[in-house]
Short mmCIF file of C-alpha atoms and ligand atoms in Angstrom, two decimals:
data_model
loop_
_atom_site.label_atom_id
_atom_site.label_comp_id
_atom_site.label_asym_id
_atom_site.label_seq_id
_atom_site.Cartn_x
_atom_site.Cartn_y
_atom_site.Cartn_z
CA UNK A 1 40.60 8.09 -18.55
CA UNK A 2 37.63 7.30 -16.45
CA UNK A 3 34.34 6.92 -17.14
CA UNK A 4 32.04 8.47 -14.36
CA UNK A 5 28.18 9.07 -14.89
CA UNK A 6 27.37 11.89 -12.37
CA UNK A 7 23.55 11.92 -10.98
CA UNK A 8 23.40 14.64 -8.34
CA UNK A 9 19.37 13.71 -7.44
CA UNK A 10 16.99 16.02 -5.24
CA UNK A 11 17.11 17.81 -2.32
CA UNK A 12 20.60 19.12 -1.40
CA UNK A 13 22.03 16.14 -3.74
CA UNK A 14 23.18 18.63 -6.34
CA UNK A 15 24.56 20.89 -3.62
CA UNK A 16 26.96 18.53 -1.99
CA UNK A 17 27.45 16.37 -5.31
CA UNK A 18 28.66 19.92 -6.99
CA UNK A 19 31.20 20.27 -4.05
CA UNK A 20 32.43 16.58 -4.32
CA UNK A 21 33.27 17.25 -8.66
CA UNK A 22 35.15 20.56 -7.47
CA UNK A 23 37.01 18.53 -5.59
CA UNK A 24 37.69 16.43 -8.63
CA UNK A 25 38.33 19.11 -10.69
CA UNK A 26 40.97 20.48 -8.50
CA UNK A 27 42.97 16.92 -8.60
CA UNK A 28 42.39 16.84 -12.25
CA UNK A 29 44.51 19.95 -12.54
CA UNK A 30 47.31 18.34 -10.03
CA UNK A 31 47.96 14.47 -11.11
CA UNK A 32 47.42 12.36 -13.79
CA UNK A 33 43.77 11.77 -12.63
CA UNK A 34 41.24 12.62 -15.90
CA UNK A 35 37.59 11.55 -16.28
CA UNK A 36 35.32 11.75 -18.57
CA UNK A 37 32.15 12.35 -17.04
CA UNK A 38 28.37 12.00 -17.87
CA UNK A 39 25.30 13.97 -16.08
CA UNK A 40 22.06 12.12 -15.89
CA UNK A 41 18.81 13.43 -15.11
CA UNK A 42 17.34 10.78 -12.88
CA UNK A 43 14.89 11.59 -9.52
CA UNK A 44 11.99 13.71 -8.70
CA UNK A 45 11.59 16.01 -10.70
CA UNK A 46 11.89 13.86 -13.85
CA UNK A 47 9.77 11.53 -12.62
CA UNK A 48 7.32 14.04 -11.48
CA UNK A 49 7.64 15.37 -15.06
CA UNK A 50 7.41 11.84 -16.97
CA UNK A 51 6.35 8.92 -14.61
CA UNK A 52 9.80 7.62 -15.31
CA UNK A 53 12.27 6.26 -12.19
CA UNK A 54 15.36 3.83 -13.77
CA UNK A 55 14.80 3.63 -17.86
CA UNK A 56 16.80 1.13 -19.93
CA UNK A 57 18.18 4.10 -21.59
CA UNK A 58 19.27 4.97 -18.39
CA UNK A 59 20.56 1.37 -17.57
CA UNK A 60 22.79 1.32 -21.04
CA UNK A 61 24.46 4.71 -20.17
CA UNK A 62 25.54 3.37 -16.91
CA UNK A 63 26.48 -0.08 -17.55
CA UNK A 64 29.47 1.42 -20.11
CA UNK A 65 30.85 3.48 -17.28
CA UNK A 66 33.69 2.78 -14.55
CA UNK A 67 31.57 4.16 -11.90
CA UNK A 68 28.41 6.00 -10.79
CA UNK A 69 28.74 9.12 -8.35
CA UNK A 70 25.48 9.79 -6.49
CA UNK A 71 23.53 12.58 -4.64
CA UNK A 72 20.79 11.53 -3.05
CA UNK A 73 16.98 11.11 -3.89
CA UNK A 74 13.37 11.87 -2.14
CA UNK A 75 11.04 14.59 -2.41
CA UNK A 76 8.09 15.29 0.18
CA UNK A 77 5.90 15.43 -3.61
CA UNK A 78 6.41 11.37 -4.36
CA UNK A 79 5.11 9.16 -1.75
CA UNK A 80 7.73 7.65 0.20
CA UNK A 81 9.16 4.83 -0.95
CA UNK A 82 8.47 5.54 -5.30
CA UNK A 83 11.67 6.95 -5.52
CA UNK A 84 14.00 5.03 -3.00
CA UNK A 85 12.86 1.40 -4.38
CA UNK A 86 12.00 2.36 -7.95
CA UNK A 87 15.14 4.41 -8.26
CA UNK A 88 18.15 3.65 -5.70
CA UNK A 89 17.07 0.06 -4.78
CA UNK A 90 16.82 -0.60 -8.62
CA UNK A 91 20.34 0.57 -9.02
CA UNK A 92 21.22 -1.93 -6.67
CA UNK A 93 20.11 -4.79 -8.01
CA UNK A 94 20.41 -4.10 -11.58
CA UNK A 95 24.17 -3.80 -11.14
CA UNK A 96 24.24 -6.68 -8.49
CA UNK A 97 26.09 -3.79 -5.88
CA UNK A 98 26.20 -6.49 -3.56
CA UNK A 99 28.73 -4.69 -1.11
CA UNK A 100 27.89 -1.63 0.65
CA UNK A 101 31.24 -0.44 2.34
CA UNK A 102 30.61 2.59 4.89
CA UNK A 103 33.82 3.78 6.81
CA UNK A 104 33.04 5.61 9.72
CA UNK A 105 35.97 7.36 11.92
CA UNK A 106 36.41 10.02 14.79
CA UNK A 107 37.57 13.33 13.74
CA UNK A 108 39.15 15.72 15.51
CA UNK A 109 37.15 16.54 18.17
CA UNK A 110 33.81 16.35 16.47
CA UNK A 111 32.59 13.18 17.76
CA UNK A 112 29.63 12.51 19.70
CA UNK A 113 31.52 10.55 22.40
CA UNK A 114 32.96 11.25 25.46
CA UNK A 115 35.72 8.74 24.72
CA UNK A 116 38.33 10.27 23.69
CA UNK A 117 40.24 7.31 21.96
CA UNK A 118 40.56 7.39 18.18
CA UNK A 119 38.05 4.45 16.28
CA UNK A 120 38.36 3.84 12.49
CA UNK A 121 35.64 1.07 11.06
CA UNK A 122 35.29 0.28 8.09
CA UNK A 123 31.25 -1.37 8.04
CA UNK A 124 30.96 -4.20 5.06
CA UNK A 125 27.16 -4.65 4.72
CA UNK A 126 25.92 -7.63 2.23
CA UNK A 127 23.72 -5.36 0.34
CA UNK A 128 21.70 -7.73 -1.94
CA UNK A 129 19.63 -10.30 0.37
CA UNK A 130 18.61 -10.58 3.59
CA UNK A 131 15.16 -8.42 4.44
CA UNK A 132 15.34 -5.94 1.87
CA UNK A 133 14.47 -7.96 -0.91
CA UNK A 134 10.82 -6.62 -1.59
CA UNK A 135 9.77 -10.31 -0.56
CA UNK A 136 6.71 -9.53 1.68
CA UNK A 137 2.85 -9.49 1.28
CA UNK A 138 -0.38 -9.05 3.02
CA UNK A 139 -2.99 -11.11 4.32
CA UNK A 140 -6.50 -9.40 4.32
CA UNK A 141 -8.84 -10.98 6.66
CA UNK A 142 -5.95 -13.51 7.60
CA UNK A 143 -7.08 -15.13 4.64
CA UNK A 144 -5.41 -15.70 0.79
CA UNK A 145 -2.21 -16.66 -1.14
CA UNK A 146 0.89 -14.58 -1.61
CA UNK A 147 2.91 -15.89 -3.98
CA UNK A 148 6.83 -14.85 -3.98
CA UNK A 149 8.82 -14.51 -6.89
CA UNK A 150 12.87 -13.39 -6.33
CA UNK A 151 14.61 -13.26 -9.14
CA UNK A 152 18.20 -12.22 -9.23
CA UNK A 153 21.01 -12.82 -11.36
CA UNK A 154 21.83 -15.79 -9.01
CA UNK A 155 18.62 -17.64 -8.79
CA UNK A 156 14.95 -17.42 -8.88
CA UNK A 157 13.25 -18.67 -5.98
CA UNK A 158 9.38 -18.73 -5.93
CA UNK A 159 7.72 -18.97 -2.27
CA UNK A 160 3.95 -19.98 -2.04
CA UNK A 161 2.53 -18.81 1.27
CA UNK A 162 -1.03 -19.50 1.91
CA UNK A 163 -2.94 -18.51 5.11
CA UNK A 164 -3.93 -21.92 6.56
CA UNK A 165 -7.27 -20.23 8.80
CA UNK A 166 -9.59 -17.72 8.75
CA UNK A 167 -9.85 -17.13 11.93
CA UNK A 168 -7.21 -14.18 12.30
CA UNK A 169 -7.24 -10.79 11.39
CA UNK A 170 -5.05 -9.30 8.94
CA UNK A 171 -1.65 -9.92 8.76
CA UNK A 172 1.69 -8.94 6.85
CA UNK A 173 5.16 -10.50 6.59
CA UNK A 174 8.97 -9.79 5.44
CA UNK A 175 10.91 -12.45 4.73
CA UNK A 176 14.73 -12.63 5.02
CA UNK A 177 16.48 -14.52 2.87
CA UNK A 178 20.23 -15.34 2.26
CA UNK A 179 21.67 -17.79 -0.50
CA UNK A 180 24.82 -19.44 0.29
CA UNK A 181 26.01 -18.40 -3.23
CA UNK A 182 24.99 -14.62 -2.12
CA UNK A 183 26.86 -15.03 1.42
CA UNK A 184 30.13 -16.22 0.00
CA UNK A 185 31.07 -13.83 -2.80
CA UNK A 186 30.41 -11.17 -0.27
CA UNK A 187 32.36 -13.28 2.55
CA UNK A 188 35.10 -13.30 -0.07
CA UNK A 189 34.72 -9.67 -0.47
CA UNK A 190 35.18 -9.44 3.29
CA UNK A 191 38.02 -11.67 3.58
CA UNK A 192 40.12 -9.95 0.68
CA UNK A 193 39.67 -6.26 2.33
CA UNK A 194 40.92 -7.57 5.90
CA UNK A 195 43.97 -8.78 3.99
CA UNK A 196 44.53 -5.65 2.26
CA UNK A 197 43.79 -3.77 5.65
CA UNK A 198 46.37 -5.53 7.04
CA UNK A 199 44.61 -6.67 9.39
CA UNK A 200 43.88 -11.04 10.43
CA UNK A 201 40.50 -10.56 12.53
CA UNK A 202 37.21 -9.42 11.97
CA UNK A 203 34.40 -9.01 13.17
CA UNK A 204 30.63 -10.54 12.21
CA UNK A 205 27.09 -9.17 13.21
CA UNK A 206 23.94 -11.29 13.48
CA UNK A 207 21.27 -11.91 15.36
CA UNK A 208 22.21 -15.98 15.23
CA UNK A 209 20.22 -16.34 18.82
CA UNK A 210 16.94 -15.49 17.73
CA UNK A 211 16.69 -15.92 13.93
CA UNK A 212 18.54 -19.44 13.78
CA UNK A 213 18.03 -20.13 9.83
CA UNK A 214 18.58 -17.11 8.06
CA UNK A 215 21.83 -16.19 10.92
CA UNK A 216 22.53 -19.92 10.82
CA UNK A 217 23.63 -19.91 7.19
CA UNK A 218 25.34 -17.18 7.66
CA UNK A 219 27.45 -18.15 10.36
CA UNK A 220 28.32 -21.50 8.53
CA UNK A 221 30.16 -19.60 5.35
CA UNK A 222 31.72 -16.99 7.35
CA UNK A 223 33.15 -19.84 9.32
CA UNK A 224 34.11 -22.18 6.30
CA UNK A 225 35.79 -19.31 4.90
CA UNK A 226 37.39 -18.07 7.60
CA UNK A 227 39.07 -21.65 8.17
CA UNK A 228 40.35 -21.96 4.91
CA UNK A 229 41.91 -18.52 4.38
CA UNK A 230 42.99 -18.30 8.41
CA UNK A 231 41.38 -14.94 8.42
CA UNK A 232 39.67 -14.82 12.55
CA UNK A 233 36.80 -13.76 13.32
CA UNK A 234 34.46 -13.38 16.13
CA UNK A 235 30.23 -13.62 16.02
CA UNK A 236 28.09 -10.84 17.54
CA UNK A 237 24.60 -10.19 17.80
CA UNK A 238 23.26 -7.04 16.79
CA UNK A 239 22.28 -5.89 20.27
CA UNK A 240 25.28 -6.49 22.02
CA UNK A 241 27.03 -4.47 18.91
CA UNK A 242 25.10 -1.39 18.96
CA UNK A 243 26.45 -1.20 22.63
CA UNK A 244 29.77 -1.87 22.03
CA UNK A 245 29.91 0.32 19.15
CA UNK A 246 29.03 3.21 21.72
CA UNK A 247 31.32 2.37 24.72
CA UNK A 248 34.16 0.96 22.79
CA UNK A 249 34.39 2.01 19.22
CA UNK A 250 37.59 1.46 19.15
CA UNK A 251 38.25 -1.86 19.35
CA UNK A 252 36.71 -2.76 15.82
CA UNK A 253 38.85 -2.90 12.25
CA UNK A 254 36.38 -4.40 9.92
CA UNK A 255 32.86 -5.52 10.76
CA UNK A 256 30.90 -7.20 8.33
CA UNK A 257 26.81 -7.04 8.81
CA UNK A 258 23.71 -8.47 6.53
CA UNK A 259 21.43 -5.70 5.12
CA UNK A 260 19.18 -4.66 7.67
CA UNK A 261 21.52 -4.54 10.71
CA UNK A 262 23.94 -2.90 8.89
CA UNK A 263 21.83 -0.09 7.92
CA UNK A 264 21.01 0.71 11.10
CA UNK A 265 24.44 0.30 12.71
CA UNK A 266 25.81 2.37 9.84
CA UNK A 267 23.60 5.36 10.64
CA UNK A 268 24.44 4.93 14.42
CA UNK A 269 28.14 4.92 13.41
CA UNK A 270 27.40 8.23 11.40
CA UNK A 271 26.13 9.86 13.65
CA UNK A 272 29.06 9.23 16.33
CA UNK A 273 31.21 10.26 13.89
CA UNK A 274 29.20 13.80 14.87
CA UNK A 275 26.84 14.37 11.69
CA UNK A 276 25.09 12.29 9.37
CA UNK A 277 26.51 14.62 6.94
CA UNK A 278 30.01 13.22 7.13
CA UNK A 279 29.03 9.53 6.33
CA UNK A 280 30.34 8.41 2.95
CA UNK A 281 29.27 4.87 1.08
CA UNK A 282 30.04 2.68 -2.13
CA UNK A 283 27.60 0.12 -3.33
CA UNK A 284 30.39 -1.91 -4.88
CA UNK A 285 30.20 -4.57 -7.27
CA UNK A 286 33.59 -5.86 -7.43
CA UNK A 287 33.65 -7.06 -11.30
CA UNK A 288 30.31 -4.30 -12.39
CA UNK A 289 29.70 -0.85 -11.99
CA UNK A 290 29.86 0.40 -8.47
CA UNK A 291 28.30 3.58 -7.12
CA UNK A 292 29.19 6.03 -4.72
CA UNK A 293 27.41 8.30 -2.31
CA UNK A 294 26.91 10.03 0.83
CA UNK A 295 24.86 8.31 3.55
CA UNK A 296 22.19 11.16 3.70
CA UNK A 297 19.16 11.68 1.99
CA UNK A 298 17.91 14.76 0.22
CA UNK A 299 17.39 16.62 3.47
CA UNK A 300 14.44 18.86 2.04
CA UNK A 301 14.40 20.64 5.37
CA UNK A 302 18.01 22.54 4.75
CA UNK A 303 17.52 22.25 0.59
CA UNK A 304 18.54 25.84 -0.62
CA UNK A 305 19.78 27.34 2.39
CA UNK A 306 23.49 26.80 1.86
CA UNK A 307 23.95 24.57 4.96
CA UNK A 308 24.44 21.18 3.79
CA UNK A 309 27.47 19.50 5.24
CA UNK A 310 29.36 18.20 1.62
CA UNK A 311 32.13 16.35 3.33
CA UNK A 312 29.44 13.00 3.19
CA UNK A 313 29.69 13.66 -0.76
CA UNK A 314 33.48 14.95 -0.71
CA UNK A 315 34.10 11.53 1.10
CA UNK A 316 32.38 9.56 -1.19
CA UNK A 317 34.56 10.63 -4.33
CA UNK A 318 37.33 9.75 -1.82
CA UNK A 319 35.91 6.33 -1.98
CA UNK A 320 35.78 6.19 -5.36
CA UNK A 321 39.15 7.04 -6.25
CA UNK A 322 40.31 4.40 -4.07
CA UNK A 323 38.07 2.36 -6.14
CA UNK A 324 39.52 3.10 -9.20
CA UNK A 325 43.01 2.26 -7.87
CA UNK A 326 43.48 5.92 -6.89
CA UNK A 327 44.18 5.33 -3.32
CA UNK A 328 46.77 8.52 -2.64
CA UNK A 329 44.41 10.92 -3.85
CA UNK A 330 41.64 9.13 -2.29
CA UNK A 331 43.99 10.44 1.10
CA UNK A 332 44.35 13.59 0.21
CA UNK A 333 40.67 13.82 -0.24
CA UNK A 334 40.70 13.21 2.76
CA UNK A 335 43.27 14.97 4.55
CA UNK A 336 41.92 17.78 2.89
CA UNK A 337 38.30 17.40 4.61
CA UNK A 338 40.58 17.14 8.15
CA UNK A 339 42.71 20.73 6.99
CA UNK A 340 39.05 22.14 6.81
CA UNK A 341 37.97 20.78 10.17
CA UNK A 342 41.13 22.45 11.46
CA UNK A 343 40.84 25.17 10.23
CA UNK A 344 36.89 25.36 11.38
CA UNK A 345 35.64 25.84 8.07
CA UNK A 346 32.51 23.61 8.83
CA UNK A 347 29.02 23.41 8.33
CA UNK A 348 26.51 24.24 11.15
CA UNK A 349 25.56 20.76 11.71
CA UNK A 350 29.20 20.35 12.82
CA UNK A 351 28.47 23.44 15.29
CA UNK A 352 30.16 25.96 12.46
CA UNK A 353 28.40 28.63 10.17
CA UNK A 354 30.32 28.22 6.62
CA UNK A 355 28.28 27.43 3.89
CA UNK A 356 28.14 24.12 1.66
CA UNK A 357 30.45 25.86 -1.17
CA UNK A 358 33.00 27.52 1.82
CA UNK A 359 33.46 24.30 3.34
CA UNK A 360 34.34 22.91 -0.73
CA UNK A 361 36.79 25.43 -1.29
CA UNK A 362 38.84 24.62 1.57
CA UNK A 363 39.01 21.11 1.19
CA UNK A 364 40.37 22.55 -2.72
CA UNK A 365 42.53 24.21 -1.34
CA UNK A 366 44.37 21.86 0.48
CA UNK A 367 44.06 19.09 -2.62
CA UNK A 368 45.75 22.05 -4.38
CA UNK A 369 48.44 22.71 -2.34
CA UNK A 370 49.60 19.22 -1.79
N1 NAD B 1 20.54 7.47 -0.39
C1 NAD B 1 19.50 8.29 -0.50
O1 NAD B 1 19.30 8.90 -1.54
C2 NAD B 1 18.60 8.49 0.68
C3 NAD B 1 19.01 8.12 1.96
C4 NAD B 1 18.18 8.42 3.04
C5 NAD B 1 16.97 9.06 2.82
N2 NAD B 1 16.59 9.37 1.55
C6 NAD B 1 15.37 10.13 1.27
O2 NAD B 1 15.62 11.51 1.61
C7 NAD B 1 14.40 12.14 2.03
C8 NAD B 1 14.60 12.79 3.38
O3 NAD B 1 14.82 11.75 4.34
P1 NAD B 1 15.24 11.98 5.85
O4 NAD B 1 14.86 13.36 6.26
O5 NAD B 1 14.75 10.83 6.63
O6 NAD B 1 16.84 11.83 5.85
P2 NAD B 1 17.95 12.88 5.46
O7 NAD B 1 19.24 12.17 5.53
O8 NAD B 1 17.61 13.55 4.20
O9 NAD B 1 17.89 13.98 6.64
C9 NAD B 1 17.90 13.64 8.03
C10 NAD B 1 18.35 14.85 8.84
O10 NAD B 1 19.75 15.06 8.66
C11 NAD B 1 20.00 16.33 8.10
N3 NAD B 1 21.02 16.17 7.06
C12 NAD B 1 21.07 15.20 6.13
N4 NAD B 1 22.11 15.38 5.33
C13 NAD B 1 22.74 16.49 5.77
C14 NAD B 1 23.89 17.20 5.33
N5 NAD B 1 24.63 16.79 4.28
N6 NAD B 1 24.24 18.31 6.00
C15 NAD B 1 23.54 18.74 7.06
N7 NAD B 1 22.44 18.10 7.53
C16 NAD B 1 22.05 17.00 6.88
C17 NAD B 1 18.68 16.80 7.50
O11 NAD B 1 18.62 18.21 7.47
C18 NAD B 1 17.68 16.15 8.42
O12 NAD B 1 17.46 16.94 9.56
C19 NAD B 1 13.35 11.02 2.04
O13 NAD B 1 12.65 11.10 0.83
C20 NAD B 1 14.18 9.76 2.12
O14 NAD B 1 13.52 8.65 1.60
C21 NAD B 1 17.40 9.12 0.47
#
C-alpha cells in the first residue's frame, strides 16, 4: 500500500490532477496497485483565506508519505512570486528534491518539428543550487551591505557583500552557487539512470565559457565521476544546446542541466513535444519524499472551460509509478495517453476539441482494457 498525499492547487490544477487519480483508480481496479491517499488543501485560496503557504502541519503530513502528486499553483489575486517560492520552492527544499527529471518525447505526429525522426530525452536538472537559491539583494544608491545566509541541509554558507563606492546607481545581483557535495549526489543520480537506461553516454549542459567558477566546478565532478564509473559524456553550452535540441532532437538519451538552464530548456523541449500541456516532471529525492507534477502552471486563462490538456498530469502519475517501482503500469499510462492521441481524443491545444474529462476517459479506457 502506498502512501500518496494528493494537492491538486489552483487554476486548472484540480482539473487535470482529477483526470491523473481516475487514471489511478482505473489501475487500482486491474493490478495489485493500492494507495492510500491523502488530499491537502494547500494554494490560493487557503492562503488568500488564512495568510498561510507551507505549515508544519502541512510538512508532518507529507514527510510520512511515499510520494506527493501535484497540480499546479498561482492565482492572478497573490502577487507573483508568494505562492511559487513560499509554496512550490518550499517544497523543494524542505524535502531536499534535489532532482528534477522531465522526459520529453515526439508523439505521433503532434510535434512542433518538421523533422520527422523520433527523439526521446529524458532532461535531469540539479534542482537545489545553482541561481535559484533566493541568494540575491539590492543595492539602493549603489551603496550598503547585503548579507547572505544559505542554509540547507548540506551547509550554511554566509556571503557578506558590501558596495565598495558610492558613486553608482542602484544595483541588484543573483548569485549562483553550486557545492561540490550538491553536484555529486546529483551526478550520482545521473550516472545511475544512464545505467539503468541502458545507455554509456550522456550528455552535460553549461555555460563553462562564460561563467568559469560556478560551470568550472561543475565540469570537474561530472568528469571525476564519469572516469571512475566509465559512464561518457560530452560538455555543452547552453546556447549551442537550445539549437541542437531544435535541429537534432534526436541525437540526445540523457542530458543532465543545473537549475536555471534546465528550466528553460525543459519548457523549450515541452513545447516541441507540441503543448506545454503534455510535459510531465518529478522533483525526486532519491532516499525522501519525491513529488510529481505536470510542467504547467495554473493556466487561469482556460480555468473552468473544460480545455485543459491532462495528459501533463496523466504523465506525471506515470512518473510516479515508475517511482514507486511500478514501471509496467507506469507504460501503460502511457500507452494509454498514445491510444487517445490515436484515436484523436485530444485537447484543443493539441488542435482537437475533447474536453479535459473526454481526453481522461480514454486514456481509462485503454488502462482498462489492457
Ligand atoms: N508548477 C507550477 O505550479 C507552476 C508552473 C508554472 C507557472 N505557475 C504559475 O501559474 C500561473 C500562470 O502562469 P503562466 O500563464 O505563465 O503559465 P501556465 O503554464 O499556467 O500557462 C501558459 C500557457 O499555456 C497554457 N496551458 C498551460 N497548461 C495547459 C494545459 N494543461 N492545457 C492547455 N493549455 C495549457 C495556458 O492556457 C497559457 O496560455 C502563474 O501564477 C505562475 O506563477 C505555476
Amino acid at each position: 500500500m502506498f502512501k500518496v498525499a494528493v494537492i491538486p492547487g489552483d487554476g486548472i490544477g484540480p482539473e487535470v490532477v482529477s483526470e491523473g487519480l481516475k487514471v489511478l483508480d482505473a489501475l487500482e481496479e486491474t493490478s495489485s496497485l493500492r494507495m492510500q491517499r491523502t488530499e491537502l488543501d494547500i494554494g490560493a485560496s487557503r492562503y488568500l483565506r488564512s495568510g498561510e503557504l507551507l505549515t508544519e502541519d502541512d510538512v508532518a503530513t507529507l514527510t510520512k508519505q511515499d510520494a506527493i502528486y501535484f497540480g499546479a499553483i498561482g492565482d492572478p489575486r497573490v502577487p507573483t512570486g508568494v505562492l511559487e517560492r513560499g509554496i512550490l520552492l518550499t517544497m523543494r527544499t524542505r524535502f531536499d528534491q534535489y532532482v528534477n527529471l522531465r522526459p520529453i518525447r515526439s508523439w505521433l505526429n503532434f510535434s512542433r518539428l518538421k523533422n520527422e525522426a523520433p527523439f526521446n530525452i529524458a532532461f535531469l536538472r540539479e534542482n537545489t543550487e545553482d541561481f535559484y537559491m533566493g541568494a540575491g539583494g539590492i543595492f539602493k544608491g549603489g551603496e550598503g551591505k547585503v548579507p547572505l545566509r544559505i542554509k540547507r541541509t548540506m551547509y550554511d554558507i554566509r556571503i557578506d557583500l558590501e558596495a565598495s563606492s558610492s558613486d553608482v546607481e542602484d544595483f541588484a545581483f543573483e548569485v549562483g552557487i553550486h557545492s561540490r557535495r550538491g553536484l555529486e549526489r546529483f551526478a550520482d543520480f545521473v550516472m545511475s539512470y544512464v545505467n539503468q537506461a541502458g545507455l554509456d553516454e550522456f550528455t552535460v549542459v553549461d555555460k563553462a565559457n562564460v561563467c568559469t567558477s560556478l560551470y568550472g566546478l561543475w565540469r570537474e565532478v561530472f568528469r571525476e565521476k564519469s572516469e571512475k564509473t566509465g559512464v561518457r559524456l560530452e560538455f555543452m553550452f547552453v546556447d549551442a544546446m537550445a539549437m541542437a535540441l531544435v535541429r537534432n532532437p534526436e541525437r540526445f538519451g540523457v542530458v543532465a542541466t543545473p537549475n536555471m538552464f534546465g528550466d528553460i530548456l525543459t519548457d523549450l523541449g515541452a513545447e516541441l513535444q507540441g503543448s506545454l500541456g503534455l510535459s510531465a516532471s518529478g522533483n525526486i529525492n532519491p532516499s525522501g519524499v519525491s513529488m510529481f507534477e505536470p510542467v504547467h502552471g495554473s493556466a487561469p486563462d482556460i480555468v473552468g472551460k473544460s480545455k485543459a490538456n491532462p495528459f501533463g498530469a496523466i504523465l506525471a502519475a506515470k512518473l510516479m509509478l515508475e517511482h514507486l517501482g511500478m514501471v509496467e503500469l507506469g507504460k501503460r499510462i502511457e500507452s494509454g495517453v498514445e491510444s487517445a492521441m490515436k484515436k484523436g481524443i485530444v485537447t484543443p491545444d493539441l488542435g482537437g476539441s475533447s474536453t479535459t474529462s473526454e481526453v481522461g476517459d480514454a486514456v481509462i479506457e485503454y488502462v482498462m482494457c489492457v
